[in-house]
Short mmCIF file of C-alpha atoms in Angstrom, two decimals:
data_model
loop_
_atom_site.label_atom_id
_atom_site.label_comp_id
_atom_site.label_asym_id
_atom_site.label_seq_id
_atom_site.Cartn_x
_atom_site.Cartn_y
_atom_site.Cartn_z
CA UNK A 178 -0.10 0.08 0.04
CA UNK A 179 1.24 3.36 -0.70
CA UNK A 180 2.02 5.54 2.29
CA UNK A 181 1.67 9.34 2.71
CA UNK A 182 3.10 11.07 -0.40
CA UNK A 183 4.64 14.55 -0.23
CA UNK A 184 6.09 16.54 -3.06
CA UNK A 185 8.69 18.06 -3.71
CA UNK A 186 11.17 16.40 -1.42
CA UNK A 187 13.55 19.27 -1.55
CA UNK A 188 12.93 23.06 -2.40
CA UNK A 189 15.12 25.89 -2.45
CA UNK A 190 13.94 29.21 -3.34
CA UNK A 191 14.84 32.93 -2.27
CA UNK A 192 12.84 34.92 0.09
CA UNK A 193 9.77 36.52 -1.05
CA UNK A 194 8.81 33.79 -3.44
CA UNK A 195 5.77 31.63 -2.95
CA UNK A 196 5.98 28.10 -1.69
CA UNK A 197 3.51 25.29 -2.15
CA UNK A 198 3.95 22.09 -0.40
CA UNK A 199 1.83 18.84 -1.41
CA UNK A 200 0.30 16.00 0.28
CA UNK A 201 -1.47 12.97 -0.82
CA UNK A 202 -2.71 11.20 2.61
CA UNK A 203 -3.32 7.36 2.75
CA UNK A 204 -6.52 6.38 0.84
CA UNK A 205 -9.18 5.83 3.61
CA UNK A 206 -7.71 7.88 6.17
CA UNK A 207 -9.88 10.94 7.39
CA UNK A 208 -7.48 13.08 9.29
CA UNK A 209 -4.65 15.27 7.74
CA UNK A 210 -2.07 16.80 9.79
CA UNK A 211 0.97 19.38 8.78
CA UNK A 212 4.09 19.44 10.88
CA UNK A 213 7.07 21.53 10.75
CA UNK A 214 10.31 20.25 12.31
CA UNK A 215 13.34 22.51 13.19
CA UNK A 216 16.33 21.90 15.49
CA UNK A 217 15.31 24.78 17.66
CA UNK A 218 11.50 24.11 17.85
CA UNK A 219 11.25 20.60 17.48
CA UNK A 220 8.19 19.01 15.81
CA UNK A 221 5.35 21.45 15.75
CA UNK A 222 1.69 20.64 14.62
CA UNK A 223 0.79 23.67 12.12
CA UNK A 224 -2.83 22.66 11.28
CA UNK A 225 -4.91 19.60 11.11
CA UNK A 226 -8.04 18.61 9.21
CA UNK A 227 -10.89 15.98 9.84
CA UNK A 228 -12.79 15.02 6.93
CA UNK A 229 -11.24 17.61 4.59
CA UNK A 230 -12.31 20.39 7.40
CA UNK A 231 -9.77 22.59 9.07
CA UNK A 232 -10.21 21.72 12.84
CA UNK A 233 -7.32 23.44 14.58
CA UNK A 234 -5.06 26.09 12.87
CA UNK A 235 -3.55 27.45 16.05
CA UNK A 236 0.05 26.29 15.33
CA UNK A 237 0.12 28.27 11.82
CA UNK A 238 2.84 30.78 12.70
CA UNK A 239 1.54 33.62 10.89
CA UNK A 240 -0.97 34.91 7.82
CA UNK A 241 1.91 34.18 5.59
CA UNK A 242 0.86 30.38 5.94
CA UNK A 243 -2.33 28.69 4.64
CA UNK A 244 -3.52 25.45 4.40
CA UNK A 245 -6.04 23.77 2.20
CA UNK A 246 -7.75 20.17 1.79
CA UNK A 247 -9.98 20.58 -1.20
CA UNK A 248 -10.92 16.55 -1.34
CA UNK A 249 -9.85 13.64 0.76
CA UNK A 250 -7.01 12.79 -1.32
CA UNK A 251 -5.16 16.08 -1.36
CA UNK A 252 -3.78 18.84 0.66
CA UNK A 253 -1.51 21.92 0.34
CA UNK A 254 0.24 24.17 2.47
CA UNK A 255 1.32 27.47 1.15
CA UNK A 256 3.69 30.25 2.16
CA UNK A 257 3.57 33.63 0.68
CA UNK A 258 5.66 35.41 0.97
CA UNK A 259 8.45 33.16 2.19
CA UNK A 260 11.13 34.09 4.66
CA UNK A 261 14.53 32.53 5.64
CA UNK A 262 12.96 31.81 9.03
CA UNK A 263 10.54 29.16 7.43
CA UNK A 264 13.44 26.97 6.45
CA UNK A 265 12.57 23.59 8.13
CA UNK A 266 11.46 20.01 7.28
CA UNK A 267 7.88 19.94 6.49
CA UNK A 268 5.68 16.66 7.26
CA UNK A 269 2.33 15.53 6.40
CA UNK A 270 0.61 12.69 8.17
CA UNK A 271 -2.62 11.10 7.96
CA UNK A 272 -4.55 8.63 10.13
CA UNK A 273 -7.55 6.70 9.99
CA UNK A 274 -10.86 7.13 12.12
CA UNK A 275 -10.56 6.88 15.86
CA UNK A 276 -8.58 8.77 18.40
CA UNK A 277 -6.48 5.96 19.08
CA UNK A 278 -5.25 5.47 15.43
CA UNK A 279 -1.54 5.94 14.62
CA UNK A 280 -0.47 8.72 12.53
CA UNK A 281 1.51 8.03 9.27
CA UNK A 282 3.88 10.31 8.15
CA UNK A 283 5.25 11.33 4.61
CA UNK A 284 8.94 11.78 3.86
CA UNK A 285 8.82 15.28 4.47
CA UNK A 286 9.73 18.46 2.33
CA UNK A 287 13.01 20.06 3.13
CA UNK A 288 12.59 23.70 2.57
CA UNK A 289 15.43 26.26 2.17
CA UNK A 290 14.74 29.99 1.73
CA UNK A 291 17.46 31.98 0.99
CA UNK B 283 -1.32 24.89 26.49
CA UNK B 284 -0.41 21.47 26.88
CA UNK B 285 3.32 20.47 27.08
CA UNK B 286 5.10 17.23 26.70
CA UNK B 287 8.74 17.11 28.00
CA UNK B 288 11.20 14.54 27.47
CA UNK B 289 14.70 13.81 29.14
CA UNK B 290 17.39 13.41 28.16
CA UNK B 291 17.61 15.43 25.02
CA UNK B 292 20.54 13.66 23.93
CA UNK B 293 22.22 10.27 24.89
CA UNK B 294 25.32 8.56 23.44
CA UNK B 295 25.77 4.89 24.65
CA UNK B 296 28.15 2.32 23.74
CA UNK B 297 26.45 -0.79 21.78
CA UNK B 298 25.28 -3.18 24.50
CA UNK B 299 24.47 -0.53 27.06
CA UNK B 300 20.79 0.01 28.04
CA UNK B 301 18.87 3.21 27.30
CA UNK B 302 15.85 5.22 28.87
CA UNK B 303 14.26 8.00 27.91
CA UNK B 304 11.51 9.56 29.98
CA UNK B 305 8.19 11.50 28.99
CA UNK B 306 6.22 13.87 31.13
CA UNK B 307 3.04 15.70 30.38
CA UNK B 308 1.57 18.84 32.08
CA UNK B 309 -1.63 17.47 31.65
CA UNK B 310 -3.49 13.89 31.95
CA UNK B 311 -3.39 11.95 28.69
CA UNK B 312 -6.01 9.54 27.25
CA UNK B 313 -3.29 7.54 25.80
CA UNK B 314 0.41 8.04 24.69
CA UNK B 315 2.04 6.83 21.53
CA UNK B 316 5.75 6.45 20.89
CA UNK B 317 7.59 7.27 17.40
CA UNK B 318 11.00 6.46 16.38
CA UNK B 319 12.69 8.97 13.70
CA UNK B 320 15.94 7.75 12.26
CA UNK B 321 18.51 10.28 10.85
CA UNK B 322 17.19 11.96 7.61
CA UNK B 323 13.89 10.05 8.16
CA UNK B 324 10.24 10.70 9.19
CA UNK B 325 8.75 9.81 12.34
CA UNK B 326 7.50 6.31 12.53
CA UNK B 327 4.91 4.76 14.96
CA UNK B 328 6.16 2.29 17.57
CA UNK B 329 3.46 1.43 20.02
CA UNK B 330 0.43 3.11 22.00
CA UNK B 331 -0.28 2.74 25.68
CA UNK B 332 -3.73 3.35 26.90
CA UNK B 333 -4.13 1.80 30.43
CA UNK B 334 -3.12 3.56 33.47
CA UNK B 335 0.27 1.84 34.78
CA UNK B 336 0.42 -0.21 31.40
CA UNK B 337 3.38 -1.92 30.24
CA UNK B 338 4.23 -3.16 26.77
CA UNK B 339 7.20 -4.88 25.36
CA UNK B 340 8.48 -5.12 21.63
CA UNK B 341 11.78 -7.26 21.84
CA UNK B 342 14.31 -5.24 23.64
CA UNK B 343 11.89 -2.34 23.91
CA UNK B 344 9.79 -1.99 27.04
CA UNK B 345 7.21 0.89 27.20
CA UNK B 346 5.71 2.16 30.32
CA UNK B 347 2.62 4.29 30.99
CA UNK B 348 2.26 5.96 34.57
CA UNK B 349 -0.46 5.65 37.04
CA UNK B 350 -1.50 8.91 36.71
CA UNK B 351 -1.58 8.98 32.97
CA UNK B 352 0.95 11.99 32.84
CA UNK B 353 4.21 10.10 32.39
CA UNK B 354 5.66 7.28 30.15
CA UNK B 355 9.09 5.83 29.68
CA UNK B 356 10.98 3.87 27.02
CA UNK B 357 13.49 1.42 27.91
CA UNK B 358 15.79 -0.20 25.50
CA UNK B 359 17.76 -3.18 26.46
CA UNK B 360 21.23 -4.02 25.20
CA UNK B 361 21.26 -1.29 22.40
CA UNK B 362 22.20 -1.79 18.99
CA UNK B 363 23.55 0.60 16.40
CA UNK B 364 20.20 0.05 14.61
CA UNK B 365 18.59 1.76 17.71
CA UNK B 366 20.16 5.14 16.57
CA UNK B 367 17.48 7.90 16.07
CA UNK B 368 15.18 10.12 17.95
CA UNK B 369 12.51 8.93 20.09
CA UNK B 370 9.49 10.75 20.34
CA UNK B 371 6.62 10.32 22.82
CA UNK B 372 3.20 11.78 21.83
CA UNK B 373 0.21 12.37 24.09
CA UNK B 374 -3.50 12.44 23.09
CA UNK B 375 -6.19 14.09 25.42
CA UNK B 376 -9.68 13.00 25.42
CA UNK B 377 -11.26 11.98 22.24
CA UNK B 378 -9.37 14.61 20.06
CA UNK B 379 -7.25 13.67 16.97
CA UNK B 380 -4.45 16.05 17.98
CA UNK B 381 -1.16 14.57 19.29
CA UNK B 382 1.14 16.68 21.31
CA UNK B 383 4.42 15.43 20.39
CA UNK B 384 7.31 15.53 23.11
CA UNK B 385 10.55 17.48 22.72
CA UNK B 386 12.22 13.94 21.77
CA UNK B 387 15.46 12.08 22.79
CA UNK B 388 18.29 11.56 20.42
CA UNK B 389 20.08 8.36 21.00
CA UNK B 390 23.34 7.80 19.43
CA UNK B 391 25.17 4.12 19.64
CA UNK B 392 28.59 3.55 18.75
CA UNK B 393 30.55 0.21 18.69
#
């Protein structure tokens, strides 16, 4: 079975540019999570969706960040405009129905903003 | 907000030595999950504990959930180089889907 698929794997861009990260969750999973991981701040939850609806976006750092989930098989995380402090590894994870279900992570997108 | 702290932040052991990481939550949890992240990789689910005082084993790994459901530990017996990575606990409150990940413990194992 295919796991969570993220693209791109690596992105290097200049500050001020728009960045779009993509995620395809595991088929049948109804919850999707976006995380950011840095050495300084560890693994932070940015936003999560249940059944394509955003439930908690309290971790989104500021208005430059936005996330959408137009359907059950696709989500995007957009940063506009990007800044060097946004450099991090961004993970997408999905899980099946039920609070006790584990989260399955994608391979992540390593983002570098110059 | 809820905080989940882990100690130590980093541990370096020689192969064959034991290793323990401790996880403490500021709030009572409904369950706790453990994940392992290899260098350059992504977090991978290891196990979940739900019962107060629960203990689970996976080969050389022993997981415990405290009686008050606010702390947990992971113990590795006789570490191997394949155990290298960062171990995260992650707590769930109530029936919510949102996990709060701990700060992680990075384990380095050398021959």
